[in-house]
JSON list of C-alpha atoms in Angstrom, two decimals:
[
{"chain": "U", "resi": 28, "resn": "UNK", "atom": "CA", "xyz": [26.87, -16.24, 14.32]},
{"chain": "U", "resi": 29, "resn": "UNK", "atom": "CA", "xyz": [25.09, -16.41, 17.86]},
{"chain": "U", "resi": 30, "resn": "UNK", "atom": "CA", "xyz": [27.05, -13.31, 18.70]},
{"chain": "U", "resi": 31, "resn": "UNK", "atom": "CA", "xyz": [26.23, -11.20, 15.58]},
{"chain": "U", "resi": 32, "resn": "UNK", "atom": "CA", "xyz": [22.46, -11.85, 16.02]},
{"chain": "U", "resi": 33, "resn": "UNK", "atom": "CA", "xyz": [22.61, -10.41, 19.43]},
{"chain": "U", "resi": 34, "resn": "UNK", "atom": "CA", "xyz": [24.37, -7.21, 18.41]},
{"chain": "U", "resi": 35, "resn": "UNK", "atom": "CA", "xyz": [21.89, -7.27, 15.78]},
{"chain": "U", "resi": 36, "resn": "UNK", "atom": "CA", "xyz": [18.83, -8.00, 18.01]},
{"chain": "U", "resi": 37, "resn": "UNK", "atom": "CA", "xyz": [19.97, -5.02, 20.80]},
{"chain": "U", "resi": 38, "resn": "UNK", "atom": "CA", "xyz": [20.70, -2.74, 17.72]},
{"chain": "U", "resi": 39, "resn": "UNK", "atom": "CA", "xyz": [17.05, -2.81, 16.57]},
{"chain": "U", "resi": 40, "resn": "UNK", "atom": "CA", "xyz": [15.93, -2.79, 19.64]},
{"chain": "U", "resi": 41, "resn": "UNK", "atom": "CA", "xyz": [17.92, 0.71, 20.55]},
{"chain": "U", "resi": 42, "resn": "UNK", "atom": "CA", "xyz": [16.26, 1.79, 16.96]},
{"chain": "U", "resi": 43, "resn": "UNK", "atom": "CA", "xyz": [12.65, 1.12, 18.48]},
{"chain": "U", "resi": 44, "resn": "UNK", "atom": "CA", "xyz": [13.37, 2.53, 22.08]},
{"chain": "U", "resi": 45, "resn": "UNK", "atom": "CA", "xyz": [14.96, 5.81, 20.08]},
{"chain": "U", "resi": 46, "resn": "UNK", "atom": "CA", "xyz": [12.18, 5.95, 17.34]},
{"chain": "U", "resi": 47, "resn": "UNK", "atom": "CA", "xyz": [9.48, 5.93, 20.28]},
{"chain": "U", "resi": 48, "resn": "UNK", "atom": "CA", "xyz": [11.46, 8.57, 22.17]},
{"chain": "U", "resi": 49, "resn": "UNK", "atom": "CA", "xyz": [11.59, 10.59, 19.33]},
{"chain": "U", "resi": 50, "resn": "UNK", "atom": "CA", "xyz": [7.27, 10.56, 19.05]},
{"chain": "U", "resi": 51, "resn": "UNK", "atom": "CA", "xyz": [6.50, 11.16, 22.68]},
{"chain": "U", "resi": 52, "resn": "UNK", "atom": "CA", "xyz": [9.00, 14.33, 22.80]},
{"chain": "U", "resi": 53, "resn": "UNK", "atom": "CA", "xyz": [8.03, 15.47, 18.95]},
{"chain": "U", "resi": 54, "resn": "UNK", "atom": "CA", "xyz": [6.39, 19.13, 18.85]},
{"chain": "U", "resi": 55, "resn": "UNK", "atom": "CA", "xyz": [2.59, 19.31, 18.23]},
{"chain": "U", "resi": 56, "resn": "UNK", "atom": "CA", "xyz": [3.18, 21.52, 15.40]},
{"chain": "U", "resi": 57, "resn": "UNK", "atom": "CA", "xyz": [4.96, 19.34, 13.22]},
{"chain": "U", "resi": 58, "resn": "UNK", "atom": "CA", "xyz": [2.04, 16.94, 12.28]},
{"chain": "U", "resi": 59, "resn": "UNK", "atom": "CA", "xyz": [3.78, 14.25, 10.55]},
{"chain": "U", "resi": 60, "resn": "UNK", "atom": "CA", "xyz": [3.68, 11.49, 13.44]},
{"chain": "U", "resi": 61, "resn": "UNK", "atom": "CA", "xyz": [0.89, 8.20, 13.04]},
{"chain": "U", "resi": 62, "resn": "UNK", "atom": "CA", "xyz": [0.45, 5.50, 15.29]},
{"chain": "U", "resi": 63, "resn": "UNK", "atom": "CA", "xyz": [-1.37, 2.11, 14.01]},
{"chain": "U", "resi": 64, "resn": "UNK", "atom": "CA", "xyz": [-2.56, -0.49, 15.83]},
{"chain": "U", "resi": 65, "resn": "UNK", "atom": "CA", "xyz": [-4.11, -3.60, 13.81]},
{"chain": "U", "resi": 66, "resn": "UNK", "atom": "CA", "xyz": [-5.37, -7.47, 14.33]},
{"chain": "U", "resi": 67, "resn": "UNK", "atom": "CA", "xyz": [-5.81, -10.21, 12.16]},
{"chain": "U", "resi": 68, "resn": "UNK", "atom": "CA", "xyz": [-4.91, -13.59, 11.06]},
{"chain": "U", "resi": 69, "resn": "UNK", "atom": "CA", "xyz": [-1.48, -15.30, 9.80]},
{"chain": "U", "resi": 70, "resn": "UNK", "atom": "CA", "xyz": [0.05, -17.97, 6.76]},
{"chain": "U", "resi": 71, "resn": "UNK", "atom": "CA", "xyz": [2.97, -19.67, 7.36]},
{"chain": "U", "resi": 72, "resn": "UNK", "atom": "CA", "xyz": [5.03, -21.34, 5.06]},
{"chain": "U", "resi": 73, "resn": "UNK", "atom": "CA", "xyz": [5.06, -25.40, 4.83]},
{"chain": "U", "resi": 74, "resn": "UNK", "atom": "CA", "xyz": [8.94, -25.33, 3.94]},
{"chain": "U", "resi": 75, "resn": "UNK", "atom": "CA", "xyz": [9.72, -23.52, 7.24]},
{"chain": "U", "resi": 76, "resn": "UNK", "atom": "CA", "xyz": [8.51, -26.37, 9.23]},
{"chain": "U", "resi": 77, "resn": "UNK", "atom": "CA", "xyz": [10.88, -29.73, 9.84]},
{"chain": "U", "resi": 78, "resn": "UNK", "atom": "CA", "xyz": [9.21, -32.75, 8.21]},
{"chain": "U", "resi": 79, "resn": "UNK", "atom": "CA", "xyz": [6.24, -34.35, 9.78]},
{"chain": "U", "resi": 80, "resn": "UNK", "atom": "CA", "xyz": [5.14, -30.84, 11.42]},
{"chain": "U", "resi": 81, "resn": "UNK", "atom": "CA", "xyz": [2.46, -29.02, 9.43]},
{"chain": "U", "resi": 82, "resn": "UNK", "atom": "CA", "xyz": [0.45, -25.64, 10.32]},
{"chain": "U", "resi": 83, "resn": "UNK", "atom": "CA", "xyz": [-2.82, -24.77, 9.90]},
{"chain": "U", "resi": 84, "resn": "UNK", "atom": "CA", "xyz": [-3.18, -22.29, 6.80]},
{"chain": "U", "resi": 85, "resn": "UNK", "atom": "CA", "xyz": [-5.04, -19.68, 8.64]},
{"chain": "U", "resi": 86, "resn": "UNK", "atom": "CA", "xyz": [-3.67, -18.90, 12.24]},
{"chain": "U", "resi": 87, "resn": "UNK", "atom": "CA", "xyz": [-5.17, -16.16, 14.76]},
{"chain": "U", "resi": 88, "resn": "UNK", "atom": "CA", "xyz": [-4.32, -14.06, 15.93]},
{"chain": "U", "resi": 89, "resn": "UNK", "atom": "CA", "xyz": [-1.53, -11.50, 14.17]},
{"chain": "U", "resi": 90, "resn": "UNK", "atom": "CA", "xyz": [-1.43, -7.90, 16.00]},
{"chain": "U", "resi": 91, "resn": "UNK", "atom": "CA", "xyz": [0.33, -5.00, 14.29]},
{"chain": "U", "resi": 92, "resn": "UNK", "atom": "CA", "xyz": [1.57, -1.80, 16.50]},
{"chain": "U", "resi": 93, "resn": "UNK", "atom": "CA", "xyz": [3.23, 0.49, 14.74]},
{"chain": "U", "resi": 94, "resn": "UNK", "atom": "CA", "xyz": [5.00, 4.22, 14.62]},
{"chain": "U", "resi": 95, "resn": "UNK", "atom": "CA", "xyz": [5.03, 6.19, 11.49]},
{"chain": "U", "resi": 96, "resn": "UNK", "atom": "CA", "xyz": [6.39, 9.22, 10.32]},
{"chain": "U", "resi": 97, "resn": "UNK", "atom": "CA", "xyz": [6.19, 10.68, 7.20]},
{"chain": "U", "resi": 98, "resn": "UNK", "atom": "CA", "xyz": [9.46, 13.28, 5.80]},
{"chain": "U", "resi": 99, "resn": "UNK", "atom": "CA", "xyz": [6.99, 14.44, 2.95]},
{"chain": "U", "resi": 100, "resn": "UNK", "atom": "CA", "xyz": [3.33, 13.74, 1.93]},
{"chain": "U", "resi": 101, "resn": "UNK", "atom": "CA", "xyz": [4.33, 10.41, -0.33]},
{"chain": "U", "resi": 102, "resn": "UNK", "atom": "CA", "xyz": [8.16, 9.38, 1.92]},
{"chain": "U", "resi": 103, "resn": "UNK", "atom": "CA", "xyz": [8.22, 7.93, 5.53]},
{"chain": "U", "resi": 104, "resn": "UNK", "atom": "CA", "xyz": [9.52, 5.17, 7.68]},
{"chain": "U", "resi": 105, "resn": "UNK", "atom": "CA", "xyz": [7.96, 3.31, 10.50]},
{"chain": "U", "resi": 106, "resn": "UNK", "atom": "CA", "xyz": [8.76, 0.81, 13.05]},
{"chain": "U", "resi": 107, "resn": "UNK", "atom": "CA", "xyz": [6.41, -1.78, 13.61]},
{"chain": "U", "resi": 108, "resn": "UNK", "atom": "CA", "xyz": [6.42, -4.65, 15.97]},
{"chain": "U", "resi": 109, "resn": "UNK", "atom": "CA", "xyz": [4.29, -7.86, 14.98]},
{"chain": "U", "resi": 110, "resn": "UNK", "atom": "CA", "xyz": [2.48, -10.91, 17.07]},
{"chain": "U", "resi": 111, "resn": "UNK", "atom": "CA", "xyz": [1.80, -14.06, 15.41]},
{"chain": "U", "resi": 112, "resn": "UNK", "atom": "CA", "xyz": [0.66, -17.14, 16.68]},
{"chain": "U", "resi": 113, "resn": "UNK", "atom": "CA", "xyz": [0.35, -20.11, 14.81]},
{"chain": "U", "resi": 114, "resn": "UNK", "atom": "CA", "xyz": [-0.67, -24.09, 15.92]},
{"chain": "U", "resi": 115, "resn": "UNK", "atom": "CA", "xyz": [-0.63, -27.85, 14.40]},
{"chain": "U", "resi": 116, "resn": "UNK", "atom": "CA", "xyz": [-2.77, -29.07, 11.92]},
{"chain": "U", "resi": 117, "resn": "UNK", "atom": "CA", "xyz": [-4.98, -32.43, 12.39]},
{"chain": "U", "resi": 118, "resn": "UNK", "atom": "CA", "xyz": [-2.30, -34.74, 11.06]},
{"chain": "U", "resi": 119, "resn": "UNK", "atom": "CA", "xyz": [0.86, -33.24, 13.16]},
{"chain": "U", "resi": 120, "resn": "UNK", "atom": "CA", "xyz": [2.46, -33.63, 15.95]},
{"chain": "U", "resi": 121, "resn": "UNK", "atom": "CA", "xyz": [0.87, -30.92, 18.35]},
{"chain": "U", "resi": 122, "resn": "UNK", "atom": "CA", "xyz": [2.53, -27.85, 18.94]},
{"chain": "U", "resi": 123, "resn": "UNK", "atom": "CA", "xyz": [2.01, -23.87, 19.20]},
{"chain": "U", "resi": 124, "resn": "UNK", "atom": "CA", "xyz": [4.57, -21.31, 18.27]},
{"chain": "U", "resi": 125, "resn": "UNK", "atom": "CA", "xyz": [4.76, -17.71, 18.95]},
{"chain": "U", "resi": 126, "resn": "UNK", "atom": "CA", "xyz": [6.42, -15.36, 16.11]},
{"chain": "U", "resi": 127, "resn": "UNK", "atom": "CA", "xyz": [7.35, -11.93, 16.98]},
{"chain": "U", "resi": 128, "resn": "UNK", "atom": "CA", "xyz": [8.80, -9.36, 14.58]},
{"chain": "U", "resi": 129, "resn": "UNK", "atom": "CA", "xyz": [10.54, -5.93, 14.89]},
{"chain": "U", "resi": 130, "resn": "UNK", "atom": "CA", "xyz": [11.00, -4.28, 11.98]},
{"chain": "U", "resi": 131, "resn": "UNK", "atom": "CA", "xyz": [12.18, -0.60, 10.87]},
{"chain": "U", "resi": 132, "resn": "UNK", "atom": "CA", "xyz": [10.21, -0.12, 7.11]},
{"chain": "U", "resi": 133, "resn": "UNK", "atom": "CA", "xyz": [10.29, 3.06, 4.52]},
{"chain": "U", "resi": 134, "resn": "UNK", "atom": "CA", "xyz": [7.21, 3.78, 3.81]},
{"chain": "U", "resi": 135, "resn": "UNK", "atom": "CA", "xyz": [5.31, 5.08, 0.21]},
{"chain": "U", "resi": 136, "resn": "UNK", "atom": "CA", "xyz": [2.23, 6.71, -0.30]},
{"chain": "U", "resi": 137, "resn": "UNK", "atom": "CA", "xyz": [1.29, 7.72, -3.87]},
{"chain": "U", "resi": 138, "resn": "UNK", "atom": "CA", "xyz": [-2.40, 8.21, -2.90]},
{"chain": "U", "resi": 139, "resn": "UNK", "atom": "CA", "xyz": [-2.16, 11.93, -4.31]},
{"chain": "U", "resi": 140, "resn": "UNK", "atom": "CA", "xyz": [-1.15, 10.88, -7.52]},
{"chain": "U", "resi": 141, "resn": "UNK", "atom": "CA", "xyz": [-3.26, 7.91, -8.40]},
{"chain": "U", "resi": 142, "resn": "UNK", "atom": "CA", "xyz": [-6.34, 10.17, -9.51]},
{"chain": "U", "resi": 143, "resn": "UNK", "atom": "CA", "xyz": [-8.93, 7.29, -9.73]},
{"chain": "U", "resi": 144, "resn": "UNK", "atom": "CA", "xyz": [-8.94, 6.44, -5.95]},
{"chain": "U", "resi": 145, "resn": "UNK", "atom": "CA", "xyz": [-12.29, 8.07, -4.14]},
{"chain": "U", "resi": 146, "resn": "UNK", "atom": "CA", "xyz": [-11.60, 10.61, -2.35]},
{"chain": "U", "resi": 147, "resn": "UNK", "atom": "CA", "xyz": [-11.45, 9.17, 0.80]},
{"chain": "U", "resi": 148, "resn": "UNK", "atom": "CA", "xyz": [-9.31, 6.33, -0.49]},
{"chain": "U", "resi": 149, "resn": "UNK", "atom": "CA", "xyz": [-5.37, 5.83, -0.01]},
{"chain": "U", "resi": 150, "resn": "UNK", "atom": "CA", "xyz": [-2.86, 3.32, -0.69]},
{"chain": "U", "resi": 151, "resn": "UNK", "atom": "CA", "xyz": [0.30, 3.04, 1.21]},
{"chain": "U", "resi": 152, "resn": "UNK", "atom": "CA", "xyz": [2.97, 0.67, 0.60]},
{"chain": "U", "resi": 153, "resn": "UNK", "atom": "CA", "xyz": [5.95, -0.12, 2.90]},
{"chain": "U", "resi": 154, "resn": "UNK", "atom": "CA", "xyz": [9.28, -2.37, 3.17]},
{"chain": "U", "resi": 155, "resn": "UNK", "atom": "CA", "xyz": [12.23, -2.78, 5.10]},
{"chain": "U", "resi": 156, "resn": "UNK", "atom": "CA", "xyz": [14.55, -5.42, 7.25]},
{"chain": "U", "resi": 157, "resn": "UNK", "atom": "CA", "xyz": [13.76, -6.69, 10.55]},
{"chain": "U", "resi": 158, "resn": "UNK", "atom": "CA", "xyz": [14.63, -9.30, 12.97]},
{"chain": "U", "resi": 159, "resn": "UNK", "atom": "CA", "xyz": [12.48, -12.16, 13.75]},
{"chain": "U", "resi": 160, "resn": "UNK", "atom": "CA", "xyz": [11.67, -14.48, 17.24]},
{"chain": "U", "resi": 161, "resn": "UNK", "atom": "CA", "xyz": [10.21, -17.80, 16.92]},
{"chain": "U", "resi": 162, "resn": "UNK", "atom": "CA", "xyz": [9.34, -19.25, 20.52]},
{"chain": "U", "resi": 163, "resn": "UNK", "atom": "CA", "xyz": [7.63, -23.30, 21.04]},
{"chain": "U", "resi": 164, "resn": "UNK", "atom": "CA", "xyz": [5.29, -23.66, 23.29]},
{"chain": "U", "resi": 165, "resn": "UNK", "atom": "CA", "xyz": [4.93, -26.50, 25.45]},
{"chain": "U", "resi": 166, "resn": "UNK", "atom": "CA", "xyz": [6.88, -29.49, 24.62]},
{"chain": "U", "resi": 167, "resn": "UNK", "atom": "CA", "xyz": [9.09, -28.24, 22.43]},
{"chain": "U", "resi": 168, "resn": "UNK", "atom": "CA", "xyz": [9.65, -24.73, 24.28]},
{"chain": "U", "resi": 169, "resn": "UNK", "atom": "CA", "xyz": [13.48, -25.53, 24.39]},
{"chain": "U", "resi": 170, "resn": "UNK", "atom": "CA", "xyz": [13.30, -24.90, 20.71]},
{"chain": "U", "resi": 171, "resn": "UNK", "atom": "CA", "xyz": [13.70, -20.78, 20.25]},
{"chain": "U", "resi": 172, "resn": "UNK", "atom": "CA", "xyz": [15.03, -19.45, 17.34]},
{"chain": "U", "resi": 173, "resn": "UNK", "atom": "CA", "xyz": [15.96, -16.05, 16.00]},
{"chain": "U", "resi": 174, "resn": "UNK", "atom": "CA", "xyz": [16.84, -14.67, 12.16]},
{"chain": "U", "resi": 175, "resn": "UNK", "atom": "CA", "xyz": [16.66, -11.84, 10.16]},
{"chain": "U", "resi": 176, "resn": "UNK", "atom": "CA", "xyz": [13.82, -10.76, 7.89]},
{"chain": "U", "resi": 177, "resn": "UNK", "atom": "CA", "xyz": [12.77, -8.34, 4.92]},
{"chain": "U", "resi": 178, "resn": "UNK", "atom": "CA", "xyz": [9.15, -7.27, 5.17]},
{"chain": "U", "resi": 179, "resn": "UNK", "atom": "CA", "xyz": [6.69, -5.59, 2.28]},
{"chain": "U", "resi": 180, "resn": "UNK", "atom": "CA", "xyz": [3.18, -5.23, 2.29]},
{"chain": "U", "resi": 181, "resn": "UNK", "atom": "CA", "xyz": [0.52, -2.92, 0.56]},
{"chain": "U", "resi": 182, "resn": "UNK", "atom": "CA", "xyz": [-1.97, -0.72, 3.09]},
{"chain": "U", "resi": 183, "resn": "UNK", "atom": "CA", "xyz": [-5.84, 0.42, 1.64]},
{"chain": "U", "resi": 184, "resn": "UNK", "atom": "CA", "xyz": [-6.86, 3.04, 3.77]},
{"chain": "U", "resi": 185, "resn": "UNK", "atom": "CA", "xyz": [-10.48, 4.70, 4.05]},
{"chain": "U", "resi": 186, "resn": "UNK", "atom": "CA", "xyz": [-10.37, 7.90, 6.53]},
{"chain": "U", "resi": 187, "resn": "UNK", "atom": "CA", "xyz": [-13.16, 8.67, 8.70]},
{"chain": "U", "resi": 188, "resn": "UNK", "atom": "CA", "xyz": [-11.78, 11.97, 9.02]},
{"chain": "U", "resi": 189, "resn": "UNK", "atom": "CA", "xyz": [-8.44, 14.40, 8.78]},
{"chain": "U", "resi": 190, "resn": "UNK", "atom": "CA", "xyz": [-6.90, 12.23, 11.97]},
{"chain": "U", "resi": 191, "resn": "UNK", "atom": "CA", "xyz": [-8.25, 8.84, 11.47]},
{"chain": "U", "resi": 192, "resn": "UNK", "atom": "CA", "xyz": [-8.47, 5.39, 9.35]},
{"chain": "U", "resi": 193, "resn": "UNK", "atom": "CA", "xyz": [-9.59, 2.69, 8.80]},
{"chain": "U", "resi": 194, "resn": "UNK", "atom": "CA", "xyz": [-7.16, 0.15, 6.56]},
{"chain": "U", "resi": 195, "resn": "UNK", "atom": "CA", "xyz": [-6.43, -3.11, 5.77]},
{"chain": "U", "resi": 196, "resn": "UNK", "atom": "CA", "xyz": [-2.34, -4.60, 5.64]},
{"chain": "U", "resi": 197, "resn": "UNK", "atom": "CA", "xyz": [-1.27, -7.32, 3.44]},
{"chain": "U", "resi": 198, "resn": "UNK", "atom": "CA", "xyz": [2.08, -8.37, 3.98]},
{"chain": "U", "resi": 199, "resn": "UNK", "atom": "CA", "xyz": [5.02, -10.70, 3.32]},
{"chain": "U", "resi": 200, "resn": "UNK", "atom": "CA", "xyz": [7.44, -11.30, 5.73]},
{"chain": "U", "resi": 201, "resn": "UNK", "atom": "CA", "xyz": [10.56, -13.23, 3.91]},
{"chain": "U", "resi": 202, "resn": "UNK", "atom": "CA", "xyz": [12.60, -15.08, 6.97]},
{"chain": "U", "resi": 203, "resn": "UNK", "atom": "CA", "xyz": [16.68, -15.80, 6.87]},
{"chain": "U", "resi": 204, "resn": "UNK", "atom": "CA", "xyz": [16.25, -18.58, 9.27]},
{"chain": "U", "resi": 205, "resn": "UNK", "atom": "CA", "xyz": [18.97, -21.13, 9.12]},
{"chain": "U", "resi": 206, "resn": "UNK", "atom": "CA", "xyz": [18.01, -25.08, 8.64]},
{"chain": "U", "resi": 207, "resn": "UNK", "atom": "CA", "xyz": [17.71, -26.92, 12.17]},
{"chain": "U", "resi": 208, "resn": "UNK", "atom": "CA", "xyz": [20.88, -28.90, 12.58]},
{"chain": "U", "resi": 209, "resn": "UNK", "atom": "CA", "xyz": [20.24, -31.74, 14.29]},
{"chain": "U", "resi": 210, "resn": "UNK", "atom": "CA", "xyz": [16.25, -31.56, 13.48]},
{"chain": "U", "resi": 211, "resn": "UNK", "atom": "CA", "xyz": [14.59, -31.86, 16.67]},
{"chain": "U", "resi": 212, "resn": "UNK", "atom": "CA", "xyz": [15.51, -28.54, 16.88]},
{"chain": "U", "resi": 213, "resn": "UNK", "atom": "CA", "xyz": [13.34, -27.64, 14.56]},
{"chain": "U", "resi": 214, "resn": "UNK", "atom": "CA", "xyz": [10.25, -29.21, 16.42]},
{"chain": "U", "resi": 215, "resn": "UNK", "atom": "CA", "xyz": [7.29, -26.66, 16.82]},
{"chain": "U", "resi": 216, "resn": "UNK", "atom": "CA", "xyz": [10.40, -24.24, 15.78]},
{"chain": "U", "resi": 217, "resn": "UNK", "atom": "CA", "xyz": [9.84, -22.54, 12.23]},
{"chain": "U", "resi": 218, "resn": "UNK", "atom": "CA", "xyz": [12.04, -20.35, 10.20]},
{"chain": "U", "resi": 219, "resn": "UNK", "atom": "CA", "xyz": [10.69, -19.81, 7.16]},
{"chain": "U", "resi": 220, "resn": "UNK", "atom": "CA", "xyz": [7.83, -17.15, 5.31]},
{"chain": "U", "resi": 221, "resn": "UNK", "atom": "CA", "xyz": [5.17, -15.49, 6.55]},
{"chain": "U", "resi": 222, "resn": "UNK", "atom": "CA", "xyz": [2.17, -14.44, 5.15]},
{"chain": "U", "resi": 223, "resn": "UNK", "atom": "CA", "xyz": [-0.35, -11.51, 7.22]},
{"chain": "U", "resi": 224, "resn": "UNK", "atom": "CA", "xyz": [-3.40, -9.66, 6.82]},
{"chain": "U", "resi": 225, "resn": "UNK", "atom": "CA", "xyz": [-4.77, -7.26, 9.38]},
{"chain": "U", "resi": 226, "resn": "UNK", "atom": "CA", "xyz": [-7.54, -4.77, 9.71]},
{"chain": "U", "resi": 227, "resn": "UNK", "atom": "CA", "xyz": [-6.81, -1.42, 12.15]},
{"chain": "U", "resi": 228, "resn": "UNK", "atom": "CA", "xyz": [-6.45, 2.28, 12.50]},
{"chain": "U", "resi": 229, "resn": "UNK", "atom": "CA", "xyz": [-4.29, 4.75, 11.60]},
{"chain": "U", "resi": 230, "resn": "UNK", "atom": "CA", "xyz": [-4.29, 7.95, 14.02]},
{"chain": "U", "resi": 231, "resn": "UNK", "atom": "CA", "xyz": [-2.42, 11.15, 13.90]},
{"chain": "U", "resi": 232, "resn": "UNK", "atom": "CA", "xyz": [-0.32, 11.88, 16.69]},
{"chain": "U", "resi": 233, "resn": "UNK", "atom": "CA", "xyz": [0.83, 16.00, 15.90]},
{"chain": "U", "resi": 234, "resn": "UNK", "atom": "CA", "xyz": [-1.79, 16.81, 13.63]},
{"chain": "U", "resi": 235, "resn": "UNK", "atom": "CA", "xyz": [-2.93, 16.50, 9.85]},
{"chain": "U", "resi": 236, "resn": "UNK", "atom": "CA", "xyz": [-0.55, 17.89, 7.40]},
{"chain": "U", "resi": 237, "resn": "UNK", "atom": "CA", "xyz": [0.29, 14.26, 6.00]},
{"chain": "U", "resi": 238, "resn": "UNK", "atom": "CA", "xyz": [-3.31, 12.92, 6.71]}
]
C-alpha cells in the first residue's frame, strides 16, 4: 500500500511539473491559460480526528494556487495545490497540523448560459482526484500521513475587467485516509473531510478569449 501511494504521489507530481511546463512555454495567441491565487479559512471534519483530539471549526489560514486552462468557453481542467492549517480546540490535547493537497480538477463554466447572472457575474464549478499530506507539528510530528482525495467546489466570480477577477471558492475535499492502527498514530494526524472557503483572483495568462 506504502508503495502504491508513492507511485501515486510522484505521478501527480510529474502531472503538476508537466501542466506548469506546458503554461510557461504556451503561445500568447492562444488565450485560454488562468492562474489563481486565493486565501482563506478551513473546516475539518470531527470523525477524521482519533478520540480525545478535537479542532477548532474555523482554522486559518487555507491558500489556493492554481493553473487553469480552458479547451472551450464552458470545459477546462486545472491543477491546484492547497495549504491548510488547522490547531486544537480548548478541551484537546494541543496540537497543529499542516494539510497540503495536489489535485488535477475538470473544470465547468455555464456562466454564458445562465441568463440571470449580471453581466459581470460568473459561476464556475470544478472536481477531480487528488492526493493529500497531513504533517503534526510538534509533539506529534512523527505522525505524517498521506491518502487520496476527490475534490468539488463551486467558484462566484465578479471581473474587474477582460483579464481579471475577483471570486470566492467553496469547496469539499472528501479524504481516503485509512484508520490509525495502533491510535497514537493518529495523534495531531487527521484523515478525514475537509471543508474550504477562499477569496482571490483569477488572471489571464495568453489573453481573453475564455475571460
Amino acid at each position: 500500500m506504502t508503495s502504491n501511494f508513492k507511485h501515486i504521489k510522484s505521478l501527480l507530481v510529474c502531472m503538476f511539473m508537466v501542466f506548469v511546463t506546458a503554461t510557461l512555454t504556451a503561445q500568447r495567441d492562444t488565450n485560454k491559460w488562468k492562474a489563481q491565487l486565493a486565501l482563506g479559512f478551513n473546516n475539518p471534519s470531527q470523525s477524521g480526528f482519533v478520540a480525545d483530539f478535537e479542532s477548532k471549526p474555523i482554522n486559518f489560514p487555507t491558500v489556493n494556487l492554481g493553473i487553469q486552462h480552458m479547451f472551450k468557453s464552458q470545459l477546462g481542467a486545472k491543477v491546484d495545490f492547497g495549504f491548510n492549517r488547522f490547531s486544537s480546540e480548548d478541551n484537546s490535547p494541543e496540537f497543529k497540523t499542516n494539510y497540503t493537497r495536489l489535485n488535477l480538477q475538470v473544470v465547468y463554466d455555464p456562466s454564458e448560459t445562465l441568463t440571470f447572472l449580471p453581466e459581470r457575474m460568473g459561476l464556475v464549478a470544478h472536481a477531480g482526484p487528488g492526493y493529500s499530506f497531513v504533517k503534526p507539528l510538534g509533539n506529534y510530528s512523527g505522525n505524517d500521513v498521506s491518502f487520496l482525495n476527490a475534490m468539488a467546489g463551486l467558484e462566484v466570480h465578479y471581473a474587474f475587467n477582460r483579464r481579471m477577477s475577483f471570486y470566492t471558492d467553496v469547496s469539499y475535499i472528501l479524504g481516503f485516509g485509512k484508520d490509525f492502527d495502533p491510535i497514537t498514530e493518529g495523534y495531531g494526524a487527521f484523515n478525514g473531510n475537509l471543508l474550504t472557503v477562499t477569496f482571490g483572483i483569477t488572471f489571464s495568462l495568453s489573453g481573453c478569449q475564455y475571460c
